[in-house]
Coordinates of C-alpha atoms in Angstrom, one line a residue:
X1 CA 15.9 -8.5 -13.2
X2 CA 14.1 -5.1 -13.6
X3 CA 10.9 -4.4 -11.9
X4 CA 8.8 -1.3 -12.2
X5 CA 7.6 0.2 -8.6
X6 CA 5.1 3.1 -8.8
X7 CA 4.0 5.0 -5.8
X8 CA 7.7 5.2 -5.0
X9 CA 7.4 8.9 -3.7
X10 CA 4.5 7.3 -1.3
X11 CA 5.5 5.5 1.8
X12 CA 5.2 1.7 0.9
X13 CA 6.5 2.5 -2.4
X14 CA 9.9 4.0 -1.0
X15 CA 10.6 1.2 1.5
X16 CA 10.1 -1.2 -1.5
X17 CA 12.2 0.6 -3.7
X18 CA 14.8 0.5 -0.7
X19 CA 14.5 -3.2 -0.6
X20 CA 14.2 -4.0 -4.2
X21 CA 17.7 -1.7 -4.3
X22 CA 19.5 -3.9 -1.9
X23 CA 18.2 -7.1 -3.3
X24 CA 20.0 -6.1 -6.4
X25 CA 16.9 -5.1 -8.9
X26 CA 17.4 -2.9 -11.5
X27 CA 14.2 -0.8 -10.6
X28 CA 12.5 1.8 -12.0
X29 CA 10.4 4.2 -9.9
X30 CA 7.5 5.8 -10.7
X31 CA 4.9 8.6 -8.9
X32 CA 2.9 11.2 -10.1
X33 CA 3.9 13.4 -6.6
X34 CA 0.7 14.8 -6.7
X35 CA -0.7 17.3 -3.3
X36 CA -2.8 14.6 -1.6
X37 CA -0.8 15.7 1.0
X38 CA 2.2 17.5 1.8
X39 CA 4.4 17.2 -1.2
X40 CA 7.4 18.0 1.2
X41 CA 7.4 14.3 2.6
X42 CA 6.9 12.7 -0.7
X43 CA 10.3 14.3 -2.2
X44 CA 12.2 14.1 1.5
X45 CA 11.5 10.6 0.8
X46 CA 12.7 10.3 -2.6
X47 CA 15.8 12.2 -1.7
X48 CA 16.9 9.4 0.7
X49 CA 16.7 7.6 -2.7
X50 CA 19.0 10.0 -4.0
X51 CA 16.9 11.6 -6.3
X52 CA 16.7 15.2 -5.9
X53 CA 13.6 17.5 -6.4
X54 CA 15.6 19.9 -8.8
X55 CA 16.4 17.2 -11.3
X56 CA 12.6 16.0 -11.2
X57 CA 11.2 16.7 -14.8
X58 CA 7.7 15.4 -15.7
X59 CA 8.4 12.3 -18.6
X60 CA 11.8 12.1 -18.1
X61 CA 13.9 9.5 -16.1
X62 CA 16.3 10.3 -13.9
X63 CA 19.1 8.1 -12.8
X64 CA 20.0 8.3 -8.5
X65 CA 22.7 9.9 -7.3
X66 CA 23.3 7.2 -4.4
X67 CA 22.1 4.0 -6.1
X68 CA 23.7 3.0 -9.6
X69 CA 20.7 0.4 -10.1
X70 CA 17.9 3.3 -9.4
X71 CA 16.0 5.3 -11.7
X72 CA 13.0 7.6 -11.1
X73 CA 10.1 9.0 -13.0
X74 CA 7.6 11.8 -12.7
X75 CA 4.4 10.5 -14.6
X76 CA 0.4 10.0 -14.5
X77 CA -0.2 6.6 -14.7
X78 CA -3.6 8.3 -16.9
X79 CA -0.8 9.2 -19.5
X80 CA -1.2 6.0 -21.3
X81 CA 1.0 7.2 -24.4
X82 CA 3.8 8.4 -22.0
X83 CA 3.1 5.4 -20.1
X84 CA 3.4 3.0 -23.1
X85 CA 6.7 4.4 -24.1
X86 CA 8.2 3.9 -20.8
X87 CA 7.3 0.1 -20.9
X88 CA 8.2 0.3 -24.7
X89 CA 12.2 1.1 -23.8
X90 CA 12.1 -0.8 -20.5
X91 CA 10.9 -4.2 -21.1
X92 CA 10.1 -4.5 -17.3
X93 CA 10.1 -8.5 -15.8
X94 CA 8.0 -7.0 -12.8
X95 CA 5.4 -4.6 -12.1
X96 CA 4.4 -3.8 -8.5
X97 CA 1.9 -1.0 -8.4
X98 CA 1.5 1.0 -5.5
X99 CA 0.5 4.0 -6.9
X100 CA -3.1 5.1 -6.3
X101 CA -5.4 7.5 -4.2
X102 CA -5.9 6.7 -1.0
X103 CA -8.4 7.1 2.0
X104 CA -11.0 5.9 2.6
X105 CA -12.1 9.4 4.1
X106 CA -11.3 11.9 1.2
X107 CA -13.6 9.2 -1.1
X108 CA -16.4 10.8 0.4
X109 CA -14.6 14.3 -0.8
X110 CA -13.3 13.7 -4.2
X111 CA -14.5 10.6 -5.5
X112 CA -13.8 11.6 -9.5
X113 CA -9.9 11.6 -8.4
X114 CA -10.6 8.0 -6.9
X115 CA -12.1 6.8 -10.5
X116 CA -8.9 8.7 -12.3
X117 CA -6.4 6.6 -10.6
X118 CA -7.6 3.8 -9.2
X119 CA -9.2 2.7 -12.5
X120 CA -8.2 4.3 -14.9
X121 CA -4.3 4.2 -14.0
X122 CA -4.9 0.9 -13.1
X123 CA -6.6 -0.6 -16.6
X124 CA -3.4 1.8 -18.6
X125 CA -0.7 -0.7 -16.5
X126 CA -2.6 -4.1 -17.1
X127 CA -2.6 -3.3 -21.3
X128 CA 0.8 -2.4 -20.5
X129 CA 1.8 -5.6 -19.0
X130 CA -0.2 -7.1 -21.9
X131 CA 1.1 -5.7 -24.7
X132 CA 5.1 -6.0 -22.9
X133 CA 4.5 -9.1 -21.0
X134 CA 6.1 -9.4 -17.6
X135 CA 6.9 -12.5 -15.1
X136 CA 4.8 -11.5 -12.2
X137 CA 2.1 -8.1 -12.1
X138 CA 1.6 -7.5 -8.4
X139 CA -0.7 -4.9 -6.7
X140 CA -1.6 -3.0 -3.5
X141 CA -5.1 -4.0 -2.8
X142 CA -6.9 -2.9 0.8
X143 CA -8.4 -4.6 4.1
X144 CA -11.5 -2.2 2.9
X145 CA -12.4 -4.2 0.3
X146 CA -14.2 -6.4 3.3
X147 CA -16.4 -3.4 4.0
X148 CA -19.9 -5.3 6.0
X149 CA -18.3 -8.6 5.9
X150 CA -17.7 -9.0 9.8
X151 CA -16.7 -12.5 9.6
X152 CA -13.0 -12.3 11.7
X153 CA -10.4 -13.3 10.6
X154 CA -11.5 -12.3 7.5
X155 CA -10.3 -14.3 4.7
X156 CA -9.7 -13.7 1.0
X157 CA -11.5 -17.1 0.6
X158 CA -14.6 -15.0 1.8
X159 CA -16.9 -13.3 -0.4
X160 CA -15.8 -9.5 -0.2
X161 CA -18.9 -8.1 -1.9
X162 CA -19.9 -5.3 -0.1
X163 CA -17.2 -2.3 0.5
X164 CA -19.1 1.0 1.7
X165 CA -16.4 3.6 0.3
X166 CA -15.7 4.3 -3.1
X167 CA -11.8 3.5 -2.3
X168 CA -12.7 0.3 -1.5
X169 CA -15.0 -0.8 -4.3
X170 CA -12.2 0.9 -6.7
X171 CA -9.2 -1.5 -4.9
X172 CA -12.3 -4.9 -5.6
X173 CA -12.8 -3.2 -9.1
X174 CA -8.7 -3.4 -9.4
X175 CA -9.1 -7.6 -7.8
X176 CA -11.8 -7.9 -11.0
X177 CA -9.8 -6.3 -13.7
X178 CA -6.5 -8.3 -13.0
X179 CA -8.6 -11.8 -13.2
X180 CA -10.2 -11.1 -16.5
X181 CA -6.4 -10.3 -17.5
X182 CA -5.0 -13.4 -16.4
X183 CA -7.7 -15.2 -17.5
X184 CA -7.3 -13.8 -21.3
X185 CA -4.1 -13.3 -21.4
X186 CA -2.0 -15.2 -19.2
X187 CA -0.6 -12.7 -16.8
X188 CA 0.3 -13.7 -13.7
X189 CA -1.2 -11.6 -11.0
X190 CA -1.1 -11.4 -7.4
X191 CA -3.5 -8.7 -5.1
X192 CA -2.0 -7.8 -1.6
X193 CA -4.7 -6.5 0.4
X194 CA -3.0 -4.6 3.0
X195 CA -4.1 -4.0 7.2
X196 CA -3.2 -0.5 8.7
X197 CA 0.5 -0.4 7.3
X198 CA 2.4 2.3 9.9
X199 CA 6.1 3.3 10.4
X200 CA 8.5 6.0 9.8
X201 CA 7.7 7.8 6.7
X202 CA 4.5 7.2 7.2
X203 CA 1.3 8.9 5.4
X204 CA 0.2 12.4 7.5
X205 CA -3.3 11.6 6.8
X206 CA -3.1 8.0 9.1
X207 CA -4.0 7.9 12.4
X208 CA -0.7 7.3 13.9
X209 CA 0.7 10.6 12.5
X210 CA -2.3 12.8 13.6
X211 CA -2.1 11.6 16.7
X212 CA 1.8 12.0 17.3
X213 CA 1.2 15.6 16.0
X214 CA -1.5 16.6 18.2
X215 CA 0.0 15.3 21.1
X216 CA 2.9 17.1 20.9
X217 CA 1.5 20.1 20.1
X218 CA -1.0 19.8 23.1
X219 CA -4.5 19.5 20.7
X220 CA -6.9 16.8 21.4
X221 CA -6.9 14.2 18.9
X222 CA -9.7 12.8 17.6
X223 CA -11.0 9.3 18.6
X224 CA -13.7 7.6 16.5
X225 CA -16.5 5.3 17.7
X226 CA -15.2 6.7 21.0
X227 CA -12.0 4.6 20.8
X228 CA -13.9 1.2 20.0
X229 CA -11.9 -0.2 17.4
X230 CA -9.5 -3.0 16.6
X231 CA -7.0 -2.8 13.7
X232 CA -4.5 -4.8 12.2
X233 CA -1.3 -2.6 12.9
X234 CA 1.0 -3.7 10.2
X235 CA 4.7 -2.4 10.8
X236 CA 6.3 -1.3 7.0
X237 CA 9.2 -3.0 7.0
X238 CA 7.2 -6.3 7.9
X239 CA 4.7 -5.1 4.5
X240 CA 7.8 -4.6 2.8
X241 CA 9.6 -8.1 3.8
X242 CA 6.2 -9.8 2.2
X243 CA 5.9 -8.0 -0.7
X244 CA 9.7 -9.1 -2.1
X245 CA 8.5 -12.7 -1.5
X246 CA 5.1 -12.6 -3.7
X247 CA 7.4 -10.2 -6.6
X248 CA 9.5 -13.2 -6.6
X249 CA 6.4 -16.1 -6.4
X250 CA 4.2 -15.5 -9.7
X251 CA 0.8 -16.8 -9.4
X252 CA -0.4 -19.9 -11.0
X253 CA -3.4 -21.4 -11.9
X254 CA -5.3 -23.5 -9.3
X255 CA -5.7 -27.4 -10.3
X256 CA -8.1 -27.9 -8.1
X257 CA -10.1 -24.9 -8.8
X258 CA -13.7 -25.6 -9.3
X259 CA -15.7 -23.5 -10.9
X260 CA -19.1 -24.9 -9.0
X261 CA -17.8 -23.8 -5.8
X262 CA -15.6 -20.7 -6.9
X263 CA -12.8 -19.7 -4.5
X264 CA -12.7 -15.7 -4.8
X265 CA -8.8 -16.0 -3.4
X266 CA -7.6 -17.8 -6.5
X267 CA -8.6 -19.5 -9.8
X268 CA -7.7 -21.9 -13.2
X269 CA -6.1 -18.4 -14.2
X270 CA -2.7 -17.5 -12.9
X271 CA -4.5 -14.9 -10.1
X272 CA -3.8 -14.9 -6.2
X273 CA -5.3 -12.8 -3.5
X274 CA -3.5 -12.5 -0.3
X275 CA -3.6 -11.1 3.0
X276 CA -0.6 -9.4 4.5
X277 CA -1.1 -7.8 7.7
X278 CA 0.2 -8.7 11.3
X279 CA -2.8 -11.2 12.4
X280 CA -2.4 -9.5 15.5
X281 CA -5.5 -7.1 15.9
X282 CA -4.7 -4.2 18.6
X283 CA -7.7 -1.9 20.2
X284 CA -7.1 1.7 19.3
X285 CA -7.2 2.4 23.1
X286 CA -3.8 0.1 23.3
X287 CA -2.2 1.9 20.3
X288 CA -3.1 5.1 21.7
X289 CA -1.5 3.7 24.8
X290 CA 1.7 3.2 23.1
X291 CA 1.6 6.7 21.5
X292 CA 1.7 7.9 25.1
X293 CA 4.1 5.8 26.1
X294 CA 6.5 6.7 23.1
X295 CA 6.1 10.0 23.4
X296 CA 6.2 10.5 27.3
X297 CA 3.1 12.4 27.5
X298 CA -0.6 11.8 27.6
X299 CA -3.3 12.3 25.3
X300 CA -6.2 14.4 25.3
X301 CA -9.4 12.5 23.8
X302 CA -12.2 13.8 21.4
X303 CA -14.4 10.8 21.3
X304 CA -16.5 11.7 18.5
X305 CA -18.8 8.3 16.9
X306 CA -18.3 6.1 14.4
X307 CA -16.9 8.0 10.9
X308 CA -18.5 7.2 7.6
X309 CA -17.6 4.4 5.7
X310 CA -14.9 3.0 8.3
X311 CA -15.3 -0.3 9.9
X312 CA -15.6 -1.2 13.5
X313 CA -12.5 -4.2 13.4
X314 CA -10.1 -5.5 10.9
X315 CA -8.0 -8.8 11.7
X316 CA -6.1 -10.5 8.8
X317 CA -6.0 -14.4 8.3
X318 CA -2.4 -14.4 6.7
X319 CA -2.4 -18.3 6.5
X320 CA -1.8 -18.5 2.9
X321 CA 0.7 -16.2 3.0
X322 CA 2.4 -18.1 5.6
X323 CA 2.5 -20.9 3.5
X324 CA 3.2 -19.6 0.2
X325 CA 6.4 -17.8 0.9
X326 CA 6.8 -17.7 5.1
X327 CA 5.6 -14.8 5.8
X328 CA 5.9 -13.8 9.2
X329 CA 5.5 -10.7 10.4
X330 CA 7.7 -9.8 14.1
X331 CA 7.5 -6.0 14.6
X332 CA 5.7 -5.5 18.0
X333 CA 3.1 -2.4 17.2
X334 CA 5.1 -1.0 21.2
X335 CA 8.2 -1.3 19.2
X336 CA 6.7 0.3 15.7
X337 CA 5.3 3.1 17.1
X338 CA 8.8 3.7 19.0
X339 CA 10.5 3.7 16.0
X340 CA 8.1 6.2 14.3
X341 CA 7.9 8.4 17.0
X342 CA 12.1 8.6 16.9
X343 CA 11.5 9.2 13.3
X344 CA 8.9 12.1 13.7
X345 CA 11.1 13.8 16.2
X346 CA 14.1 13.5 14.1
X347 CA 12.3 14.7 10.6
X348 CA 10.3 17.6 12.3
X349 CA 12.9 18.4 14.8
X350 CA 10.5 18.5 17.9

């Protein structure tokens, strides 16, 4: 089976492509390794991939040195003839897309970049998987896409009609496009929205990474709405675990579905919304607490208030995922943040 992965320079999209590799897949991997942030990280990680930054050429794919059954490209998902060829010579069975901007912050910043890739990226891959159908087309969603809803657990069977960043109401835009696909054309689609993911090889602009870099360098690190928070840690590798199982599960159409009392997680279309996070919400104090603890030292707190466009608590309800393919997350966010820590230690040799 071949599956395109894109985002695989980003840090879901290489533990997938890891996975996907040992599974067997014949994958192809896509990113546009753009300077979000450092672009040091994103080809370290592709180099554990075994594709090296010298051989990277934009349009062109390059096979791995390490793993006969990898393959990498540099390309815009915006590129829609480039983009189109790719599927043309492919033929994919899969598509999980990864790719996209992130932040919710740097929405505030850049929002055009937000519309660019979130949007229009997005709308080039559905035609794609249109015009060269696949089994199963698969997506990162967000927990943001709950924005005011305040509801906890929160549900995907809830109404999530109110984001307040611009990422967010981009990922519900993504939700909306992939249903009027299925709908008209028959494409199976499933939406992960995703809690906190963390780990090694994590994103430097996440809180887990600033805060591991400040405290060793003995800066304060700063704590919003004073530390009054809950998050759904997710551990990666736990992320990564659920996303094979929904690749491998295309969504059907809902018998039951009724269209007087619409379910927004499903529908007579072959379209799914799930949660995947841990369904075990942590307060940022504790987390910080295991930062400390990790790292041997403690912190120095900047309680500053309440950021724009964040949210006071996230908690998944993960129950449909549970049933649909077991999905059972085990990481321990002690035991995560140990293993990123050794990771950052290791990478940045401190």
């Amino acid at each position: 089976m071949k599956i395109l992965i894109t985002g695989t320079a980003g840090f879901i999209g290489f533990f997938l492509a890891k996975r996907m590799i040992a599974e067997g897949y014949d994958v192809v991997g896509l990113d546009n390794i753009n300077d979000y942030y450092d672009v040091r990280l994103k080809f370290a990680r592709l180099e554990q991939t075994g594709i090296l930054q010298q051989e990277i050429m934009d349009g062109k794919c390059i096979s791995s040195r390490i793993y006969p059954n990898y393959r990498f490209i540099k390309l815009d998902l915006e590129n829609e003839p480039a983009l189109h060829q790719l599927f043309e010579a492919e033929r994919f069975d899969y598509v999980c897309h990864l790719a996209a901007q992130a932040g919710v912050r740097y929405s505030l910043q850049n929002p055009y970049a937000y519309i660019q890739s979130n949007i229009v990226g997005f709308m080039h891959l559905l035609e794609m998987a249109r015009r060269f159908p696949v089994k199963h087309f698969v997506y990162a969603s967000t927990s943001s896409v709950y924005g005011l809803n305040a509801r906890m657990p929160l549900s995907p069977h809830q109404p999530a009609d109110h984001p307040i960043s611009l990422y967010a109401a981009t990922k519900k835009s993504n939700e909306m496009m992939a249903h009027s696909y299925s709908h008209l054309f028959g494409i199976p689609t499933t939406g992960l929205r995703f809690f906190t993911v963390y780990g090694p090889w994590g994103r430097p602009d996440m809180a887990l990474f600033l805060f591991t870099r400040n405290m060793l360098a003995d800066k304060p690190i700063q704590v919003f709405n004073r530390g009054e928070m809950i998050r759904d840690f997710t551990y990666v590798e736990d992320i990564v675990e659920g996303v094979k199982r929904i690749i491998e599960y295309p969504a059907s159409g809902h018998p039951q579905w009724d269209a007087q009392h619409p379910d927004p997680a499903c529908s007579s279309a072959p379209y799914r919304i799930y949660n995947i996070g841990n369904s075990n919400p942590v307060k940022l104090m504790d987390y910080i607490h295991a930062i400390e603890k990790a790292l041997g030292k403690k912190a120095k707190l900047d309680l500053l208030p309440m950021q724009p466009g964040d949210v006071y608590a996230t908690h998944a309800d993960v129950s449909d995922l549970e049933q649909a393919v077991h999905y059972r997350p085990s990481t321990s966010v002690e035991e995560g943040v140990r293993k990123f820590v050794e990771w950052y230690r290791s990478f940045y040799q401190v």
